Coordinates of C-alpha atoms in Angstrom, one line a residue:
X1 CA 0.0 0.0 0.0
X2 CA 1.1 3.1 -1.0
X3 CA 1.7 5.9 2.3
X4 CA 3.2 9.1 2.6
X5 CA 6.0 7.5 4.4
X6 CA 6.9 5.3 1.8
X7 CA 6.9 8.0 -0.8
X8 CA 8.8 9.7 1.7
X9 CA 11.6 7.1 1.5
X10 CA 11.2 6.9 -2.2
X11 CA 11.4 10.6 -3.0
X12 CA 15.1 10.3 -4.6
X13 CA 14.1 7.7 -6.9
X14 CA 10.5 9.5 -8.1
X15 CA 13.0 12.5 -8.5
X16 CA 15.1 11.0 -11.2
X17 CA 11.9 9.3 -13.0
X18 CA 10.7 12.9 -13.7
X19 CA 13.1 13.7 -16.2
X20 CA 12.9 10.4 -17.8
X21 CA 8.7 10.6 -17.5
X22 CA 8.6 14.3 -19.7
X23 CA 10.8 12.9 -22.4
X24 CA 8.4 10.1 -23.3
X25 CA 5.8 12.5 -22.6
X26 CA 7.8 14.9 -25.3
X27 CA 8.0 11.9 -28.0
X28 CA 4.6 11.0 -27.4
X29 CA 3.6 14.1 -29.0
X30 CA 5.7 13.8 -32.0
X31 CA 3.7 11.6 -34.3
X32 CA 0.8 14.0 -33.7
X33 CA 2.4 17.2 -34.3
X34 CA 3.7 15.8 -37.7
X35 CA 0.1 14.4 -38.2
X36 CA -1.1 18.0 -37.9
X37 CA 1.1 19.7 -40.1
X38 CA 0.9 17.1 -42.8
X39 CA -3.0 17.9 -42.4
X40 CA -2.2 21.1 -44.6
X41 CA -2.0 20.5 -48.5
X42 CA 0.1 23.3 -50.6
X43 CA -1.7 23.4 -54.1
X44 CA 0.5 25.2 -57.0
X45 CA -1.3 26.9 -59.8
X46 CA 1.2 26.9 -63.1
X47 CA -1.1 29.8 -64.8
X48 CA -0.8 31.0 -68.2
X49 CA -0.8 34.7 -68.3
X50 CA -2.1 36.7 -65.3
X51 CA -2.2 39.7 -67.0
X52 CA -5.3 38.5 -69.2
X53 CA -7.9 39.7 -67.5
X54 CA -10.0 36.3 -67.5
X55 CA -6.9 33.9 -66.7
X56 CA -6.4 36.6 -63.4
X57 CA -9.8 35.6 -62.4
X58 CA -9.5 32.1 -62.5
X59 CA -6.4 32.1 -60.8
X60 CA -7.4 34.4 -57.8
X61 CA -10.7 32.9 -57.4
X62 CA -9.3 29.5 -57.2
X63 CA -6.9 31.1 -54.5
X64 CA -9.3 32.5 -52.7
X65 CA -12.3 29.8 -52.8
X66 CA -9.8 27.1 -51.3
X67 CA -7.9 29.5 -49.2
X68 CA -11.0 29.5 -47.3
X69 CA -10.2 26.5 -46.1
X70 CA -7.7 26.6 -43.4
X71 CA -6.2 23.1 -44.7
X72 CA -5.1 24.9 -48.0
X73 CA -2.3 27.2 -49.1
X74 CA -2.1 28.4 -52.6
X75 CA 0.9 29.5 -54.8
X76 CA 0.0 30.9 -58.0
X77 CA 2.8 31.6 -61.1
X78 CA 2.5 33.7 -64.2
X79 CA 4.3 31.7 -67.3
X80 CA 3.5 35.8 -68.9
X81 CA 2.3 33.8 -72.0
X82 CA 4.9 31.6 -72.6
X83 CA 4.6 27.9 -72.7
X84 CA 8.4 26.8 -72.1
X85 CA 7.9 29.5 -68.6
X86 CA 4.9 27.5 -67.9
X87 CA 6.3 24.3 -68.0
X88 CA 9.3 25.2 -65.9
X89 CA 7.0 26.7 -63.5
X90 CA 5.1 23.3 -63.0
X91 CA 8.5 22.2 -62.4
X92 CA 9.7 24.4 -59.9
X93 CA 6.4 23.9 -57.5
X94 CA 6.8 20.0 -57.5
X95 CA 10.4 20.7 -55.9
X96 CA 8.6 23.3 -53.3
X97 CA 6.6 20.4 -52.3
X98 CA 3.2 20.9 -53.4
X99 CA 0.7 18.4 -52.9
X100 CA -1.3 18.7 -55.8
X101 CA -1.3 20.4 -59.2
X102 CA -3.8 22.6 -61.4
X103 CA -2.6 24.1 -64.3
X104 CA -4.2 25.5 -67.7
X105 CA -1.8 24.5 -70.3
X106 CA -0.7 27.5 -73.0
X107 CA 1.0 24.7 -74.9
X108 CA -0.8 21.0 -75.0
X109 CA 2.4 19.6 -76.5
X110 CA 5.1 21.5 -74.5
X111 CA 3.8 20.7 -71.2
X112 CA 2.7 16.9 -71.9
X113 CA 5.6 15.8 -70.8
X114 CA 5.8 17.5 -67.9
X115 CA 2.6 16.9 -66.6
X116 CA 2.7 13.1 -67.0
X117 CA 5.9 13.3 -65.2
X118 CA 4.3 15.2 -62.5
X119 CA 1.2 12.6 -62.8
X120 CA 3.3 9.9 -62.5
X121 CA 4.8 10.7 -59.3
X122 CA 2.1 10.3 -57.6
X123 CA 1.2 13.9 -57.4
X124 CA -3.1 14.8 -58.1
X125 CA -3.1 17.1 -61.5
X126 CA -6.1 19.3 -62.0
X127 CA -6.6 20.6 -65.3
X128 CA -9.0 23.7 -65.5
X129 CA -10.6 24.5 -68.9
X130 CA -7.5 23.3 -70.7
X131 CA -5.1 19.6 -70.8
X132 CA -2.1 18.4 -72.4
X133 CA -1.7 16.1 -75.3
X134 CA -2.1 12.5 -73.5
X135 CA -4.7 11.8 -70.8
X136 CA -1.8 11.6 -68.1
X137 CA -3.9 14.1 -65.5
X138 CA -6.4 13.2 -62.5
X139 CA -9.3 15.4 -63.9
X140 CA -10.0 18.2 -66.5
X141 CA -12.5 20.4 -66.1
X142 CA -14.2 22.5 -68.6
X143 CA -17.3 23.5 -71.1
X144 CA -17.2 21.3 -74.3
X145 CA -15.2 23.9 -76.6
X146 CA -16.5 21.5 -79.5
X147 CA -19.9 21.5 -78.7
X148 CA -19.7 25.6 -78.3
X149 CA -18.1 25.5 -82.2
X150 CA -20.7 23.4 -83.0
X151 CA -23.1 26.0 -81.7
X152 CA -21.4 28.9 -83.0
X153 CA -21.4 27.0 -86.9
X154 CA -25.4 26.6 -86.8
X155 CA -26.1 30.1 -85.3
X156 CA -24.4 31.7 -88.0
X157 CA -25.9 29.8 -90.4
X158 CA -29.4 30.8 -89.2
X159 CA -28.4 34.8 -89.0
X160 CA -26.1 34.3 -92.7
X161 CA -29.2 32.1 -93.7
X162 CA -26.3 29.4 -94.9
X163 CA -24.5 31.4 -97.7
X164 CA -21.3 33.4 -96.6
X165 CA -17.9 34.4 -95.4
X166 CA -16.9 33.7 -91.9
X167 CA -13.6 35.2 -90.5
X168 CA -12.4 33.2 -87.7
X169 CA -10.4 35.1 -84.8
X170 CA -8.8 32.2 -82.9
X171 CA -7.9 31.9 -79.4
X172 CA -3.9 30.6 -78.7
X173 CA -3.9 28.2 -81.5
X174 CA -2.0 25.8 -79.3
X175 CA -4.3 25.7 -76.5
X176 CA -6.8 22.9 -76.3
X177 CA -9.5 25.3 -76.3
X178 CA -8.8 27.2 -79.6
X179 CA -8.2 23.7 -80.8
X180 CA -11.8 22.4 -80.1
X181 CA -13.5 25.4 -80.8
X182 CA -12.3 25.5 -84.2
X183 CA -12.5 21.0 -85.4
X184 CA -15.9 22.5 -83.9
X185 CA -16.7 24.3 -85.9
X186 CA -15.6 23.5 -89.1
X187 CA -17.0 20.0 -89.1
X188 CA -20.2 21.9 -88.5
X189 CA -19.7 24.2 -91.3
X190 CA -19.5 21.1 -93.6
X191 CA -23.7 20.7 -93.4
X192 CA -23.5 24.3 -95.1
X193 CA -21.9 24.0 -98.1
X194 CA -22.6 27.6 -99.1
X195 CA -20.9 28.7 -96.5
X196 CA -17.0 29.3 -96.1
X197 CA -14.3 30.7 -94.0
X198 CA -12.4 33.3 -95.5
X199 CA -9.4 33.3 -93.0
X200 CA -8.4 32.0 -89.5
X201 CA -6.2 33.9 -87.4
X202 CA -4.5 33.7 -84.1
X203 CA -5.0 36.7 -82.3
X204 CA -4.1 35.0 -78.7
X205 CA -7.5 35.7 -76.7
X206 CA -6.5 39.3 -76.7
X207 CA -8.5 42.6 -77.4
X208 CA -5.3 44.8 -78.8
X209 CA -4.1 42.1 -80.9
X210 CA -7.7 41.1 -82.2
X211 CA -7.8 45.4 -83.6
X212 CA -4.3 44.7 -85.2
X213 CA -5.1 41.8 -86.8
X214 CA -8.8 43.5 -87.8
X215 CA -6.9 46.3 -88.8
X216 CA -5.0 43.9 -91.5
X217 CA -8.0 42.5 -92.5
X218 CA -9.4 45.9 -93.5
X219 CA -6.3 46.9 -95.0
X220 CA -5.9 43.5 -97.4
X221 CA -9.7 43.7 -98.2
X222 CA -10.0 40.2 -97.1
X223 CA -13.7 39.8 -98.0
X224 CA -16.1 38.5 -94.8
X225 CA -19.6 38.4 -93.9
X226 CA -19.9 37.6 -90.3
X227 CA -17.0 36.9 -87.3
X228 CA -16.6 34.1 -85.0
X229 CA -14.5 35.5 -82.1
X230 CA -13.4 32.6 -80.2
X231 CA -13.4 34.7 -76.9
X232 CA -15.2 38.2 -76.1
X233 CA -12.1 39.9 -76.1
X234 CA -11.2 39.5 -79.2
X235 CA -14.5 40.3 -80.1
X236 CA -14.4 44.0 -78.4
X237 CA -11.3 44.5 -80.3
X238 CA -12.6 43.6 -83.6
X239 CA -15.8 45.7 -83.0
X240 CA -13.4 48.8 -82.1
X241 CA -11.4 48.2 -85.0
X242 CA -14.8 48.1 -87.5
X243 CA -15.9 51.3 -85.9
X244 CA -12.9 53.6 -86.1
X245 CA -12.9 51.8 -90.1
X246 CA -16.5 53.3 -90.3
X247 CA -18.1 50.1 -90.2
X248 CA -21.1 49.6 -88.5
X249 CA -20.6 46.1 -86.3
X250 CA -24.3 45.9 -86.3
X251 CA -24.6 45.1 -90.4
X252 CA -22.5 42.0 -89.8
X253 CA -23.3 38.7 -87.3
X254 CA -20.8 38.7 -84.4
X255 CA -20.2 35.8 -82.1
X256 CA -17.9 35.4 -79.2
X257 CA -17.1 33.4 -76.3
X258 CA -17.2 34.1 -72.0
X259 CA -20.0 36.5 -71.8
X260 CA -18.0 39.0 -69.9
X261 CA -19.3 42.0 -68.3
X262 CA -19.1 44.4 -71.2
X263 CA -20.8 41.9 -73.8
X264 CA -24.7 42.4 -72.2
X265 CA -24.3 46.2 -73.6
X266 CA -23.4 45.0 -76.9
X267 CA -25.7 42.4 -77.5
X268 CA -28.0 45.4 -76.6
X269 CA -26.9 47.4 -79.0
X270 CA -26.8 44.7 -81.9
X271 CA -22.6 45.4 -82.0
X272 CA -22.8 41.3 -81.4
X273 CA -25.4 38.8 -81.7
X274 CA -24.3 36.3 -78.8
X275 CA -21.8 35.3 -76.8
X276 CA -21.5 32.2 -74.9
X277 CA -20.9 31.6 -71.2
X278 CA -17.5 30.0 -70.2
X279 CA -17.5 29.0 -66.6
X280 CA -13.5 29.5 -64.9
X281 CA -14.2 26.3 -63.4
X282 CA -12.4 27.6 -60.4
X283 CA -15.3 26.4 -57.8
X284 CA -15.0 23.1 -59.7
X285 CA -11.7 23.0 -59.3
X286 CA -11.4 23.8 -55.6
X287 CA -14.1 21.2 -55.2
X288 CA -12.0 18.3 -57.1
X289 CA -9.3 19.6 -54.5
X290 CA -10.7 18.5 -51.5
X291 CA -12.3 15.4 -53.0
X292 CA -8.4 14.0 -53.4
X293 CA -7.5 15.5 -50.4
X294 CA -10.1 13.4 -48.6
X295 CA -8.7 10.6 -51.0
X296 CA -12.4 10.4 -52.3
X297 CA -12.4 10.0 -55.9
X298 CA -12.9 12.5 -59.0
X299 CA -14.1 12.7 -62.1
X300 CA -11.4 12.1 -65.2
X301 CA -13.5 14.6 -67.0
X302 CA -16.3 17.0 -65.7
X303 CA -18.2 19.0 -68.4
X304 CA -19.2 22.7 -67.0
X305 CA -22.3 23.5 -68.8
X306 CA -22.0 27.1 -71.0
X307 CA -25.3 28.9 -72.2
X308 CA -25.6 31.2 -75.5
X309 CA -26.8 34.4 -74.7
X310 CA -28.7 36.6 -76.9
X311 CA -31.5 39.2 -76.8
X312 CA -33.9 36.6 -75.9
X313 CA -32.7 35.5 -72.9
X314 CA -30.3 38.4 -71.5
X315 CA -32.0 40.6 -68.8

């Protein structure tokens, strides 16, 4: 029986067990302190070009949606339009120790390799509205670009009533989503045989290159009836560039793609006849996230649904 006199005459001994009790007290915690921090996932976001105002969005929404989540830090890079940057980017976060990947590739070809590397390891790769070459990824998430060419082929024909010119202003021409949106459309085209494309043109998703390029057009008299701007941006630009020709942007069928702000006013005003909707799939994104962070599974390939807007349905 234990008595105050005999942990009186043990008092030395229960002295020295003291130090000896805190350090397995001390490595007893260990295992959950590691536990905890491992709790915390670092994504890295490889973007294309922040200084497009749409890629900026998708990027700091992303950021901002998962950083909600105490469990999540975020490190975004800028490639600043170029592919090679892009690649070494994705590079460069794998050896800070990111968790998992989400990138929108510039380049399908350039950054294939790279990403199935990264795949390969082990490490989750989210693809938002754009992928690489091969099917090396954990999920890509975007509208269906072909469908929306698809779309874009039979609108005109309805507003051109299938006899025409179309001039095509294409998005990055290596990106999956100028890709899609142009096999698109032109397979679509081929029900119309009256109708034709009189030119496709890169003009990179951007309003000041989409003037230049418009500007060119003017200037070589290439002969068109109605645009297909394969983003709204490049749609502005061509609009600006028609007007300071003297061209009314209302006599022709315009078409682009994102339905940004600035496009409900110009569907008003007949400068463009629709536009349709291109979700970021940032929330989508940031939802696939935590799905493989609670090693639930995720879709290979999630379709965000896009809507063409018009003057019968905008408010």
């Amino acid at each position: 029986m234990l008595t105050l006199k005999t942990i009186h005459r043990n008092k030395p001994q229960m002295h020295r067990l003291i130090p000896l009790l805190s350090l397995l007290l001390f490595i007893t915690l260990i295992p959950t302190t590691q536990a905890q921090e491992q709790q915390v996932w670092t994504v890295g976001f490889a973007q294309d070009d922040m200084s497009t105002p749409w890629r900026r969005d998708q990027a700091n929404q992303f950021k901002k949606l998962l950083e909600q989540d105490e469990r999540f830090k975020v490190i975004i890079t800028d490639a600043q339009g170029s592919a090679v940057k892009q690649a070494l980017d994705a590079e460069k976060l794998v050896a800070r120790g990111i968790q998992a990947l989400v990138t929108s590739p510039r380049n399908g070809l350039i950054m294939d390799p790279v990403i199935r590397e990264i795949y390969q390891r082990g490490i989750p790769v989210v693809m938002l509205t754009r992928k690489p070459a091969s099917n090396h990824y954990t999920s890509f998430i975007a509208p269906n670009d072909q469908q929306i060419g698809r779309q874009v082929a039979q609108l005109l024909a309805e507003k051109m009533q299938q006899k025409g010119r179309i001039l095509v202003l294409q998005g990055v021409s290596t990106a999956s989503t100028a890709q899609a949106r142009t096999s698109g459309f032109l397979n679509a085209l081929k029900q119309y045989p009256d109708l034709s494309v009189s030119a496709i043109i890169d003009a990179g998703y951007r309003m000041e290159k989409a003037i230049l390029v418009m500007e060119q057009i003017l200037a070589n008299q290439t002969p068109f009836d109605a645009i297909y701007a394969q983003s709204d941006s490049m749609a502005h630009g061509a609009i600006r560039a028609l007007k300071q020709a003297g061209i009314d942007p209302s006599s022709l069928p315009i078409v682009g793609i994102d339905y940004v702000a600035e496009t409900k006013q110009l569907i008003k005003r007949g400068d463009m006849i629709a536009s349709f909707t291109y979700p970021n799939a940032a929330k989508q994104g940031v939802a696939a996230i935590k799905r493989l962070y609670s090693k639930q599974p995720v879709e290979k390939n999630l379709t965000v649904p896009s809507v063409m807007m018009s003057r019968h349905n905008i408010d």
